[in-house]
Short mmCIF file of C-alpha atoms in Angstrom, two decimals:
data_model
loop_
_atom_site.label_atom_id
_atom_site.label_comp_id
_atom_site.label_asym_id
_atom_site.label_seq_id
_atom_site.Cartn_x
_atom_site.Cartn_y
_atom_site.Cartn_z
CA MET X 439 124.81 134.44 111.17
CA ALA X 440 128.22 132.89 109.58
CA THR X 441 131.14 134.84 110.54
CA ILE X 442 133.76 135.13 107.94
CA ASP X 443 137.42 135.78 109.32
CA GLY X 444 140.87 135.65 107.48
CA ARG X 445 143.65 138.18 106.65
CA PHE X 446 141.93 141.62 106.36
CA LEU X 447 143.42 143.53 103.44
CA HIS X 448 141.18 146.64 104.59
CA PRO X 449 139.65 146.53 107.87
CA GLY X 450 136.06 147.14 108.68
CA ARG X 451 132.83 145.36 109.72
CA ALA X 452 129.85 144.38 107.22
CA ALA X 453 126.92 141.98 106.94
CA GLY X 454 124.72 140.96 104.12
CA PRO X 455 123.63 138.18 102.10
CA VAL X 456 126.60 136.22 100.35
CA LEU X 457 126.77 136.60 96.59
CA VAL X 458 129.81 134.10 95.28
CA LEU X 459 130.72 134.85 91.86
CA ASP X 460 131.23 132.28 89.44
CA ALA X 461 133.93 134.04 87.19
CA PRO X 462 136.16 136.91 87.99
CA LEU X 463 134.75 140.16 87.37
CA SER X 464 135.88 143.53 86.13
CA PHE X 465 134.17 146.45 88.08
CA TRP X 466 134.81 148.66 85.02
CA GLY X 467 132.87 147.53 81.96
CA GLY X 468 131.48 144.67 84.12
CA THR X 469 129.13 146.63 86.57
CA ASP X 470 127.29 149.70 86.18
CA LEU X 471 126.95 152.44 88.97
CA SER X 472 123.94 150.74 90.55
CA GLY X 473 126.06 147.73 91.17
CA ARG X 474 124.41 145.60 88.47
CA ILE X 475 126.45 143.09 86.40
CA ILE X 476 126.32 144.22 82.94
CA ASP X 477 129.08 141.98 81.43
CA ARG X 478 127.28 140.00 78.91
CA HIS X 479 129.87 137.28 79.03
CA HIS X 480 129.64 136.82 82.87
CA PRO X 481 127.48 133.78 84.06
CA GLN X 482 125.94 136.03 86.69
CA HIS X 483 124.95 138.91 84.24
CA GLY X 484 122.00 140.83 85.70
CA GLU X 485 122.50 140.21 89.36
CA CYS X 486 123.44 143.08 91.75
CA VAL X 487 126.41 143.37 93.91
CA ALA X 488 125.13 146.32 96.12
CA GLY X 489 124.84 145.41 99.82
CA THR X 490 126.20 141.98 99.37
CA ILE X 491 129.11 140.10 100.83
CA LEU X 492 130.73 139.77 97.48
CA ALA X 493 132.91 136.63 97.09
CA MET X 494 135.19 136.69 94.13
CA ARG X 495 138.28 134.43 93.81
CA SER X 496 140.41 137.22 92.29
CA GLY X 497 140.02 140.46 90.25
CA ARG X 498 140.24 140.87 86.82
CA GLY X 499 140.56 143.51 84.25
CA SER X 500 141.25 147.20 83.93
CA SER X 501 142.98 149.37 86.56
CA SER X 502 140.28 151.88 85.98
CA SER X 503 137.82 149.16 88.04
CA SER X 504 139.25 151.05 91.34
CA SER X 505 137.28 154.41 90.12
CA VAL X 506 134.03 152.41 89.44
CA LEU X 507 134.34 150.53 92.69
CA ALA X 508 135.23 153.82 94.75
CA GLU X 509 132.25 155.29 92.76
CA GLN X 510 129.84 152.68 93.93
CA ILE X 511 131.01 153.26 97.47
CA ARG X 512 130.35 156.98 97.39
CA GLN X 513 127.22 156.26 95.81
CA GLY X 514 126.08 153.49 98.30
CA THR X 515 125.87 150.76 95.55
CA ALA X 516 128.88 148.87 96.29
CA PRO X 517 129.07 145.54 97.96
CA ALA X 518 128.96 145.80 102.06
CA GLY X 519 132.01 143.74 101.98
CA LEU X 520 134.50 141.72 99.71
CA VAL X 521 135.95 138.26 100.26
CA LEU X 522 138.99 137.21 98.10
CA ALA X 523 140.85 133.97 97.64
CA GLU X 524 143.69 135.93 95.92
CA PRO X 525 145.06 139.33 96.95
CA ASP X 526 143.71 141.98 94.48
CA PRO X 527 145.55 145.53 94.40
CA ILE X 528 142.71 147.34 92.30
CA ILE X 529 140.08 146.53 94.95
CA VAL X 530 142.21 147.58 97.79
CA VAL X 531 143.03 150.73 96.29
CA ALA X 532 139.63 151.44 95.77
CA VAL X 533 138.55 150.73 99.35
CA VAL X 534 141.57 152.75 100.75
CA VAL X 535 140.44 155.69 98.62
CA ALA X 536 136.96 155.40 99.55
CA GLN X 537 137.75 155.32 103.14
CA GLU X 538 140.08 158.53 102.64
CA LEU X 539 137.44 160.59 100.78
CA TYR X 540 134.06 159.57 102.34
CA GLY X 541 135.04 158.00 105.58
CA ARG X 542 133.08 154.70 104.46
CA SER X 543 134.68 151.31 105.36
CA VAL X 544 134.24 148.26 102.79
CA PRO X 545 136.38 145.66 104.22
CA VAL X 546 138.38 143.27 102.24
CA VAL X 547 139.28 139.80 103.57
CA LEU X 548 141.66 137.17 102.05
CA VAL X 549 140.51 133.60 102.96
CA PRO X 550 142.05 130.38 102.16
CA PRO X 551 140.74 128.58 98.95
CA SER X 552 139.10 125.68 101.37
CA ARG X 553 137.06 128.52 103.12
CA PHE X 554 136.19 130.25 100.01
CA ALA X 555 134.60 126.95 98.42
CA SER X 556 132.69 126.63 101.41
CA LEU X 557 130.84 130.03 100.77
CA ARG X 558 127.30 129.48 99.39
CA SER X 559 125.40 132.64 97.78
CA GLY X 560 122.36 133.83 99.47
CA LEU X 561 123.25 132.79 103.09
CA PRO X 562 123.65 135.74 105.35
CA ALA X 563 127.13 136.66 106.70
CA ARG X 564 129.22 139.03 108.90
CA ILE X 565 132.69 140.19 108.01
CA GLY X 566 134.78 141.53 111.23
CA GLY X 567 136.62 139.94 114.17
CA VAL X 568 140.28 139.89 114.91
CA GLN X 569 141.52 142.55 112.53
CA GLN X 570 144.95 143.15 111.24
CA GLY X 571 146.78 144.63 108.22
CA GLY X 572 145.46 147.60 106.64
CA GLN X 573 145.38 151.29 107.93
CA PRO X 574 142.96 152.05 110.89
CA MET A 1380 155.90 160.88 105.04
CA LEU A 1381 153.17 158.55 106.76
CA ARG A 1382 153.35 160.79 110.16
CA GLY A 1383 152.61 164.03 108.07
CA GLU A 1384 155.95 165.71 108.59
CA GLN A 1385 155.85 166.66 104.87
CA GLY A 1386 152.12 167.78 104.99
CA PRO A 1387 148.96 165.94 104.73
CA ALA A 1388 148.71 165.43 100.93
CA VAL A 1389 152.04 163.56 101.13
CA ALA A 1390 150.59 161.67 104.16
CA MET A 1391 147.46 160.51 102.47
CA ALA A 1392 149.13 159.56 99.31
CA MET A 1393 151.49 157.47 101.51
CA ARG A 1394 148.68 155.66 103.11
CA VAL A 1395 147.34 154.66 99.59
CA VAL A 1396 151.07 153.39 98.55
CA VAL A 1397 151.53 151.51 101.85
CA GLY A 1398 148.11 150.16 101.73
CA LEU A 1399 149.03 148.91 97.98
CA ALA A 1400 152.43 147.57 99.29
CA GLU A 1401 150.80 145.43 102.04
CA VAL A 1402 148.48 143.59 99.54
CA ARG A 1403 151.60 143.02 97.39
CA ASP A 1404 153.67 141.73 100.24
CA ALA A 1405 156.39 144.22 99.08
CA PRO A 1406 159.32 144.01 101.59
CA ARG A 1407 160.04 147.92 100.75
CA LEU A 1408 159.27 150.83 98.73
CA VAL A 1409 161.19 151.95 96.00
CA GLU A 1410 162.18 155.24 94.63
CA VAL A 1411 160.68 156.35 91.11
CA THR A 1412 162.06 158.78 88.67
CA SER A 1413 158.59 159.46 86.89
CA ALA A 1414 155.11 158.82 87.03
CA HIS A 1415 152.34 158.69 84.25
CA ILE A 1416 149.06 159.17 85.43
CA ASP A 1417 145.83 157.67 83.90
CA GLY A 1418 143.68 159.16 86.55
CA CYS A 1419 142.72 162.19 84.56
CA LEU A 1420 140.17 160.38 82.61
CA PHE A 1421 136.63 160.94 83.88
CA HIS A 1422 134.70 158.07 85.45
CA GLY A 1423 132.85 159.50 88.09
CA GLN A 1424 132.67 162.10 90.92
CA VAL A 1425 135.24 160.00 93.11
CA GLY A 1426 138.03 160.86 90.46
CA LEU A 1427 137.56 164.57 90.74
CA ASP A 1428 136.80 164.32 94.53
CA PHE A 1429 140.12 162.64 95.08
CA ALA A 1430 142.16 164.85 92.86
CA ARG A 1431 140.76 167.93 94.85
CA ARG A 1432 141.33 166.41 98.32
CA LEU A 1433 144.94 166.12 97.33
CA LEU A 1434 144.96 169.77 95.80
CA ASP A 1435 143.45 171.13 98.80
CA LEU A 1436 145.71 169.21 101.41
CA GLY A 1437 148.52 170.93 99.34
CA GLY A 1438 149.63 168.02 96.98
CA ARG A 1439 152.16 168.63 94.48
CA THR A 1440 154.10 165.87 92.32
CA ARG A 1441 157.61 165.47 93.41
CA VAL A 1442 158.71 163.50 90.25
CA PRO A 1443 158.30 164.57 86.38
CA THR A 1444 154.72 163.37 85.84
CA THR A 1445 153.01 163.10 82.54
CA LEU A 1446 149.14 162.87 82.07
CA ASN A 1447 147.27 160.26 80.14
CA VAL A 1448 144.30 161.13 77.79
CA GLY A 1449 141.47 163.13 79.24
CA SER A 1450 137.95 163.25 78.39
CA MET A 1451 138.03 166.51 76.41
CA ASP A 1452 140.21 167.62 73.41
CA LEU A 1453 141.28 170.87 74.87
CA LEU A 1454 142.43 172.16 71.45
CA HIS A 1455 139.17 171.25 69.61
CA PRO A 1456 136.73 171.31 72.41
CA ASP A 1457 133.73 171.13 69.82
CA LEU A 1458 134.81 167.79 68.84
CA VAL A 1459 133.30 166.34 71.89
CA ARG A 1460 129.62 166.09 71.75
CA ALA A 1461 127.53 168.11 74.07
CA ASP A 1462 123.94 166.78 72.86
CA THR A 1463 122.69 164.90 76.01
CA PRO A 1464 122.98 165.76 79.89
CA GLU A 1465 125.34 162.86 80.33
CA HIS A 1466 127.67 164.18 77.51
CA ARG A 1467 127.48 167.65 79.10
CA GLU A 1468 128.82 166.08 82.50
CA ILE A 1469 131.56 164.58 80.80
CA ARG A 1470 132.51 167.75 79.02
CA GLU A 1471 132.48 169.81 82.35
CA GLN A 1472 133.64 167.35 84.82
CA GLY A 1473 136.13 165.86 82.42
CA ARG A 1474 137.81 169.47 81.97
CA ALA A 1475 137.50 170.21 85.70
CA LEU A 1476 139.42 166.86 86.31
CA MET A 1477 141.82 167.65 83.79
CA GLU A 1478 142.65 171.14 85.36
CA ALA A 1479 142.87 169.60 88.78
CA TYR A 1480 145.68 167.29 87.58
CA VAL A 1481 147.71 169.99 86.15
CA ALA A 1482 147.27 172.09 89.08
CA LEU A 1483 149.00 169.08 91.00
CA GLY A 1484 151.99 169.88 89.15
CA ALA A 1485 151.59 167.32 86.23
CA ARG A 1486 152.54 167.92 82.65
CA PRO A 1487 149.47 168.53 80.30
CA THR A 1488 150.91 165.98 77.82
CA TRP A 1489 147.39 164.55 77.50
CA THR A 1490 148.71 161.22 75.80
CA CYS A 1491 148.63 157.57 76.10
CA ALA A 1492 151.93 157.49 74.30
CA PRO A 1493 154.11 159.45 76.71
CA TYR A 1494 157.24 157.72 75.38
CA LEU A 1495 156.62 159.69 72.04
CA VAL A 1496 157.01 162.82 74.16
CA ASP A 1497 160.38 163.40 75.65
CA ALA A 1498 159.29 160.88 78.61
CA ARG A 1499 161.64 158.12 78.00
CA PRO A 1500 163.24 156.46 81.00
CA ALA A 1501 166.30 154.36 80.71
CA LEU A 1502 167.03 150.85 81.13
CA GLY A 1503 166.67 149.87 84.61
CA GLU A 1504 165.12 153.04 85.73
CA HIS A 1505 162.35 152.51 88.10
CA VAL A 1506 159.19 154.48 87.31
CA ALA A 1507 155.30 154.33 88.20
CA TRP A 1508 153.34 154.22 85.11
CA ALA A 1509 149.58 153.80 84.55
CA GLU A 1510 147.85 153.06 81.16
CA SER A 1511 148.21 149.46 80.19
CA ASN A 1512 149.85 150.17 76.75
CA ALA A 1513 152.34 152.62 78.35
CA ILE A 1514 153.05 150.23 80.94
CA ALA A 1515 153.93 147.38 78.52
CA PHE A 1516 156.04 149.84 76.23
CA ALA A 1517 158.09 151.00 79.37
CA ASN A 1518 158.91 147.65 80.40
CA SER A 1519 159.32 145.84 77.32
CA VAL A 1520 160.88 148.51 74.83
CA LEU A 1521 162.83 150.84 77.04
CA GLY A 1522 163.60 148.43 79.71
CA ALA A 1523 162.47 150.63 82.48
CA ARG A 1524 160.74 149.02 85.44
CA THR A 1525 157.22 149.70 86.41
CA ASP A 1526 154.25 147.24 87.74
CA ARG A 1527 150.82 147.62 86.72
CA TYR A 1528 149.34 151.10 88.38
CA GLY A 1529 146.09 152.68 87.80
CA ASP A 1530 143.58 155.10 89.12
CA PHE A 1531 144.55 156.82 92.45
CA LEU A 1532 147.94 154.99 93.17
CA ASP A 1533 149.35 156.64 90.13
CA ILE A 1534 148.96 160.00 91.54
CA CYS A 1535 150.08 158.97 95.03
CA ALA A 1536 153.42 157.58 93.80
CA ALA A 1537 153.91 160.89 91.70
CA ILE A 1538 153.29 163.01 95.10
CA THR A 1539 155.42 160.68 97.33
CA GLY A 1540 158.11 159.64 94.67
CA ARG A 1541 157.75 155.94 95.99
CA ALA A 1542 156.02 152.77 94.92
CA PRO A 1543 156.00 149.31 96.25
CA TYR A 1544 158.85 147.12 95.49
CA ALA A 1545 157.19 144.21 94.00
CA GLY A 1546 155.96 142.41 90.59
CA LEU A 1547 157.81 144.08 87.44
CA HIS A 1548 160.15 146.12 89.66
CA THR A 1549 162.11 142.85 90.57
CA ASP A 1550 164.06 140.61 88.45
CA GLU A 1551 162.15 137.64 88.93
CA ALA A 1552 158.87 138.83 87.53
CA ARG A 1553 160.43 140.09 84.32
CA ARG A 1554 161.66 136.75 83.00
CA GLY A 1555 159.95 135.37 80.05
CA GLN A 1556 157.50 132.47 81.04
CA VAL A 1557 156.06 131.23 77.64
CA LEU A 1558 157.72 131.40 73.99
CA VAL A 1559 155.73 132.64 71.24
CA ASP A 1560 157.58 131.16 67.89
CA CYS A 1561 156.68 133.58 64.89
CA THR A 1562 159.09 131.86 62.35
CA ALA A 1563 156.15 130.23 60.28
CA ILE A 1564 154.77 133.52 59.52
CA PRO A 1565 156.13 135.17 56.23
CA ALA A 1566 158.40 138.32 56.56
CA HIS A 1567 156.20 140.41 54.27
CA VAL A 1568 153.40 139.68 56.59
CA LEU A 1569 155.38 140.53 59.92
CA THR A 1570 156.66 143.41 58.27
CA GLY A 1571 153.05 144.78 57.49
CA ASP A 1572 151.42 147.63 59.66
CA LEU A 1573 148.62 144.90 60.91
CA ALA A 1574 151.12 142.43 62.31
CA GLY A 1575 151.71 143.89 65.57
CA ALA A 1576 148.11 144.62 66.42
CA LEU A 1577 146.94 140.85 65.39
CA LEU A 1578 149.92 139.19 67.10
CA GLY A 1579 149.25 141.12 70.25
CA TYR A 1580 145.55 140.30 70.21
CA ILE A 1581 146.41 136.58 69.92
CA VAL A 1582 149.35 136.37 72.38
CA GLY A 1583 147.27 138.22 75.05
CA LEU A 1584 144.34 135.86 74.64
CA ARG A 1585 147.00 132.87 74.88
CA VAL A 1586 149.27 134.00 77.65
CA GLY A 1587 146.84 135.94 79.95
CA SER A 1588 149.12 137.89 82.25
CA ARG A 1589 152.22 135.94 81.68
CA VAL A 1590 155.48 137.33 80.21
CA PRO A 1591 155.96 136.34 76.49
CA VAL A 1592 159.04 135.65 74.64
CA LEU A 1593 158.69 136.36 70.81
CA VAL A 1594 161.09 134.51 68.45
CA GLY A 1595 161.23 134.74 64.72
CA LEU A 1596 160.44 138.76 64.28
CA PRO A 1597 162.42 140.61 61.72
CA SER A 1598 165.36 142.83 62.68
CA THR A 1599 163.27 145.80 61.05
CA THR A 1600 160.72 145.62 63.54
CA SER A 1601 159.80 149.09 64.49
CA GLU A 1602 158.93 150.93 67.70
CA ASP A 1603 155.38 151.53 66.18
CA GLN A 1604 154.91 147.73 65.65
CA LEU A 1605 156.09 147.00 69.31
CA LYS A 1606 153.52 149.78 70.26
CA ALA A 1607 150.84 148.24 68.63
CA PHE A 1608 151.72 144.89 69.92
CA GLY A 1609 151.90 145.68 73.39
CA ALA A 1610 148.75 147.65 73.29
CA ALA A 1611 146.79 144.85 71.80
CA ALA A 1612 148.21 142.10 74.38
CA ALA A 1613 147.53 144.47 77.18
CA SER A 1614 143.77 144.69 75.99
CA SER A 1615 142.75 140.95 75.27
CA GLY A 1616 145.14 139.86 78.02
CA GLY A 1617 146.97 141.28 81.11
CA VAL A 1618 150.51 141.73 79.35
CA ALA A 1619 152.59 144.27 81.12
CA MET A 1620 155.89 143.16 79.94
CA PHE A 1621 157.11 141.17 76.75
CA HIS A 1622 160.32 140.34 75.35
CA VAL A 1623 161.32 140.39 71.29
CA VAL A 1624 164.57 138.21 70.98
CA GLY A 1625 167.29 140.27 69.25
CA ILE A 1626 165.13 143.45 69.47
CA THR A 1627 164.06 144.40 73.09
CA PRO A 1628 166.71 145.37 75.36
CA GLU A 1629 166.42 142.33 77.97
CA ALA A 1630 166.27 139.72 75.26
CA PRO A 1631 169.49 139.53 73.31
CA THR A 1632 168.92 135.68 73.22
CA VAL A 1633 166.14 133.28 74.35
CA GLU A 1634 168.31 132.40 77.19
CA ALA A 1635 168.65 135.82 78.39
CA ALA A 1636 165.01 136.62 78.36
CA LEU A 1637 163.85 133.26 80.00
CA GLY A 1638 166.67 133.72 82.75
CA PRO A 1639 168.68 130.94 84.27
CA LEU A 1640 165.91 128.76 86.07
CA ALA A 1641 164.03 128.19 82.85
CA PRO A 1642 165.84 126.35 80.07
CA PRO A 1643 164.06 126.97 76.59
CA ALA A 1644 163.43 123.24 76.04
CA ALA A 1645 161.13 123.30 79.36
CA VAL A 1646 159.10 126.28 78.57
CA GLU A 1647 155.74 126.13 77.11
CA THR A 1648 155.98 127.20 73.23
CA ILE A 1649 152.97 128.66 71.33
CA ARG A 1650 153.78 128.27 67.47
CA LEU A 1651 151.77 131.07 65.38
CA THR A 1652 150.77 130.82 61.67
CA PRO A 1653 149.27 133.02 59.27
CA ASP A 1654 146.12 131.35 59.63
CA ASP A 1655 146.22 132.48 63.51
CA LEU A 1656 146.28 136.04 62.26
CA ARG A 1657 143.68 135.67 59.89
CA ALA A 1658 141.50 134.29 62.50
CA ALA A 1659 142.41 137.20 64.85
CA ARG A 1660 141.16 139.72 62.23
CA THR A 1661 138.02 137.64 62.20
CA ALA A 1662 137.51 137.44 65.83
CA LEU A 1663 137.96 141.27 66.06
CA THR A 1664 135.95 142.18 63.43
CA THR A 1665 132.18 142.47 64.60
CA ALA A 1666 130.85 143.99 61.48
CA ARG A 1667 129.34 142.14 58.80
CA GLY A 1668 128.77 143.51 55.12
CA ASP A 1669 130.76 146.57 53.90
CA HIS A 1670 128.87 149.42 55.42
CA LEU A 1671 131.17 152.00 56.73
CA ASP A 1672 130.76 155.47 58.56
CA VAL A 1673 133.90 155.84 60.38
CA VAL A 1674 137.86 155.15 60.10
CA SER A 1675 139.68 155.67 63.37
CA ILE A 1676 143.62 155.68 63.08
CA GLY A 1677 146.15 156.58 66.06
CA THR A 1678 145.46 154.12 68.94
CA PRO A 1679 147.88 154.45 71.08
CA HIS A 1680 148.33 158.01 69.73
CA ALA A 1681 150.19 158.00 66.44
CA SER A 1682 154.12 158.63 66.06
CA LEU A 1683 155.61 161.07 63.74
CA ASP A 1684 156.23 158.27 61.29
CA GLU A 1685 152.41 157.27 61.60
CA VAL A 1686 151.31 160.58 60.76
CA ALA A 1687 153.92 160.67 57.66
CA GLN A 1688 152.40 157.20 56.41
CA LEU A 1689 148.93 158.28 56.53
CA ALA A 1690 149.77 161.46 54.53
CA ALA A 1691 151.86 159.27 52.17
CA HIS A 1692 148.84 157.06 51.44
CA LEU A 1693 146.47 160.28 51.13
CA ALA A 1694 148.67 162.32 48.73
CA GLY A 1695 147.41 162.35 45.26
CA GLY A 1696 144.78 159.72 45.37
CA PRO A 1697 140.99 159.98 45.10
CA PRO A 1698 139.11 162.33 47.83
CA LEU A 1699 137.73 160.60 50.74
CA SER A 1700 134.02 159.63 50.58
CA GLU A 1701 131.63 162.28 52.00
CA ARG A 1702 129.94 159.35 53.78
CA VAL A 1703 132.94 158.34 56.00
CA ASP A 1704 134.52 160.35 58.86
CA LEU A 1705 138.45 159.74 59.22
CA TYR A 1706 139.95 160.58 62.51
CA LEU A 1707 143.75 160.82 63.42
CA SER A 1708 144.56 160.89 67.16
CA LEU A 1709 147.71 161.91 68.39
CA ASN A 1710 149.55 164.12 71.09
CA ARG A 1711 150.12 167.78 71.08
CA SER A 1712 154.03 166.90 70.83
CA VAL A 1713 153.58 164.93 67.66
CA LEU A 1714 151.17 167.33 66.27
CA ALA A 1715 153.92 169.98 66.39
CA GLN A 1716 156.52 168.07 64.91
CA ALA A 1717 154.24 167.25 62.12
CA GLN A 1718 153.23 170.76 61.70
CA GLN A 1719 156.94 171.48 61.53
CA HIS A 1720 157.53 168.72 58.73
CA GLY A 1721 154.25 170.27 56.77
CA LEU A 1722 152.18 167.20 57.20
CA VAL A 1723 149.31 168.92 58.93
CA THR A 1724 147.88 171.07 56.35
CA PRO A 1725 147.68 168.48 53.67
CA LEU A 1726 145.97 166.02 56.01
CA GLU A 1727 143.58 168.65 57.00
CA GLN A 1728 142.89 169.54 53.24
CA ALA A 1729 142.22 165.89 52.57
CA GLY A 1730 139.47 166.10 55.22
CA VAL A 1731 141.03 164.08 58.00
CA ARG A 1732 140.14 165.05 61.52
CA LEU A 1733 142.64 165.67 64.03
CA VAL A 1734 142.00 164.39 67.67
CA VAL A 1735 144.40 165.62 70.50
CA ASP A 1736 144.56 165.43 74.13
CA THR A 1737 141.97 162.34 74.20
CA CYS A 1738 140.96 159.36 72.02
CA THR A 1739 137.89 158.43 69.84
CA TYR A 1740 136.73 155.59 72.02
CA VAL A 1741 136.89 156.98 75.32
CA THR A 1742 134.67 160.16 75.06
CA PRO A 1743 131.63 160.98 72.75
CA ILE A 1744 133.28 162.10 69.65
CA LEU A 1745 131.91 159.85 66.62
CA ARG A 1746 128.50 161.12 65.32
CA SER A 1747 125.66 159.61 67.13
CA ASP A 1748 124.31 157.38 64.09
CA ALA A 1749 127.69 155.83 63.32
CA ARG A 1750 127.24 152.05 63.30
CA VAL A 1751 130.47 150.74 61.81
CA ALA A 1752 133.99 151.81 62.30
CA MET A 1753 137.17 150.60 60.74
CA THR A 1754 140.76 150.71 62.66
CA ASN A 1755 144.17 149.48 62.39
CA SER A 1756 144.34 149.35 66.24
CA GLY A 1757 143.70 145.94 68.01
CA LYS A 1758 143.08 147.95 71.39
CA TRP A 1759 140.62 150.38 69.49
CA ALA A 1760 138.99 147.29 68.02
CA HIS A 1761 138.67 145.46 71.36
CA TYR A 1762 137.25 148.26 73.54
CA ALA A 1763 135.10 150.18 70.86
CA PRO A 1764 132.17 147.85 70.64
CA ALA A 1765 131.46 147.90 74.42
CA ASN A 1766 132.23 151.61 74.80
CA LEU A 1767 130.54 153.03 71.82
CA GLY A 1768 127.89 150.57 71.17
CA ILE A 1769 129.19 150.15 67.49
CA ASP A 1770 130.62 147.54 65.37
CA VAL A 1771 134.25 147.33 64.07
CA VAL A 1772 136.31 145.98 61.13
CA VAL A 1773 139.94 145.51 61.53
CA GLY A 1774 142.32 146.59 58.53
CA SER A 1775 145.82 147.79 57.56
CA LEU A 1776 146.37 151.57 57.02
CA ALA A 1777 146.15 150.87 53.43
CA GLU A 1778 142.90 149.15 53.82
CA CYS A 1779 141.56 151.67 56.06
CA VAL A 1780 142.35 154.53 53.53
CA ALA A 1781 141.18 152.59 50.72
CA SER A 1782 137.80 152.17 52.50
CA ALA A 1783 137.64 155.67 53.44
CA ARG A 1784 137.80 156.62 49.93
CA ALA A 1785 135.35 154.14 48.68
CA GLY A 1786 132.63 154.96 51.39
CA ARG A 1787 132.68 151.16 52.20
CA VAL A 1788 134.72 148.42 53.62
CA VAL A 1789 137.36 147.45 51.19
CA LEU A 1790 139.76 144.41 52.44
CA ASP A 1791 142.91 143.02 50.49
CA GLU A 1792 143.13 139.28 51.25
CA GLY A 1793 146.88 139.73 50.15
CA THR A 1794 147.42 141.71 53.53
CA LEU A 1795 147.79 138.65 55.79
CA GLY A 1796 149.59 136.68 53.08
#
């Protein structure tokens, strides 16, 4: 199983099938509470992010996305971990809050664009190795 | 604060603020003088859990804090429908969330337009505001400094009085990045009440999250027009700051708005024409035909001037059609001022339904069989089709009132010249 390492924006360990998004996704208005992509304009409309290692180049959209992602973590329908190529405050606030409230850690790792481009949907991968940054 | 010497709620809030500061590569935190909180609108159990955890830990806002719209109109609770289990959950949980934020020390302003209450930070003041239109207004029209804050971080900034020194708190990020030339649009179009919404929609689409510098707007451009512009530009794009040369405080000249590193000739220029405004109206209008069920005015919440304009349009004319519900959304503070000015009774007698504390597109208010709604707001038109499952028509205030009277959509091609 491939290991994805980089700069941890939030620490933790996760494993699951990789889902590489072809376009940025707003969790608010773009996904439902079961983790399904409901944005009709999104190329992966209908796919499900729950339990995946979700690779998205950058975040997009409303700051209410923090609430939706944190609620998915509460309900167990969130991605297992997230891989970004650009830092995204909305995603990081969501995982920090879910950690505070429910003790559930969804790691967020920032990788260089070249590493991001090498990721392929469907292959199993693991996040977690040398950890830095974020709050324990 | 992180170590807990000011209590566990401050420590928890500070962990969230510091977590964001690390992501933003902020060199330090900055003290803020006020906060505006968007987290009081119900999106799920997690929002209530978070507010109650802070409350249980003894959390209390330490700077003056205003609250955005909630899921309930607490003055007219029957306006929000209770006909399905999901709606009843929104009513009950939404009210509990609103009560939790008041218990944390925030003021029950319940408005997306805190700048229409008495919360108007001064030029250069650092604040932590959420709600995209309020962020754009604070940065652009007031010259206060806030980055784009949202759920959770907003209350954490209010409890700690700190925010990451990054983004629009810094001089560099506030400088204009793209020029928008409006000189080809006739003055009578730019002074109309639809110009702000349509210009904002186009500019948001074209500039994304960059800082636009508008050139050629008339010196009479009002705060209400800037409010409509910012709300639309923050919906179709990610605009959190804009300059209007000769009008907004950090843009006395084009050069001042762009800053010393970007001579105007080297900056991308977007030239807009009346055709662009007509195309924007067509793009935002999803309804076909003239069927109409609802008219919604007041997104963002109406100012006293806007309430007076609606009252003036309604005075002395034919009655509103019984087939069309006309809603006006506004905050408690403006409602009280409107009452003092004798505006509320004539509006109610004309059949206008007043909505306070919330808005018609974020909670179930419109009747369940409504299919087509008309609005003069670019923001409402952008979000309502997905939020409510309805089609929209964009029209000026005059067109909205004429349509509400006729019981069908009536547009005036002269509106956009």
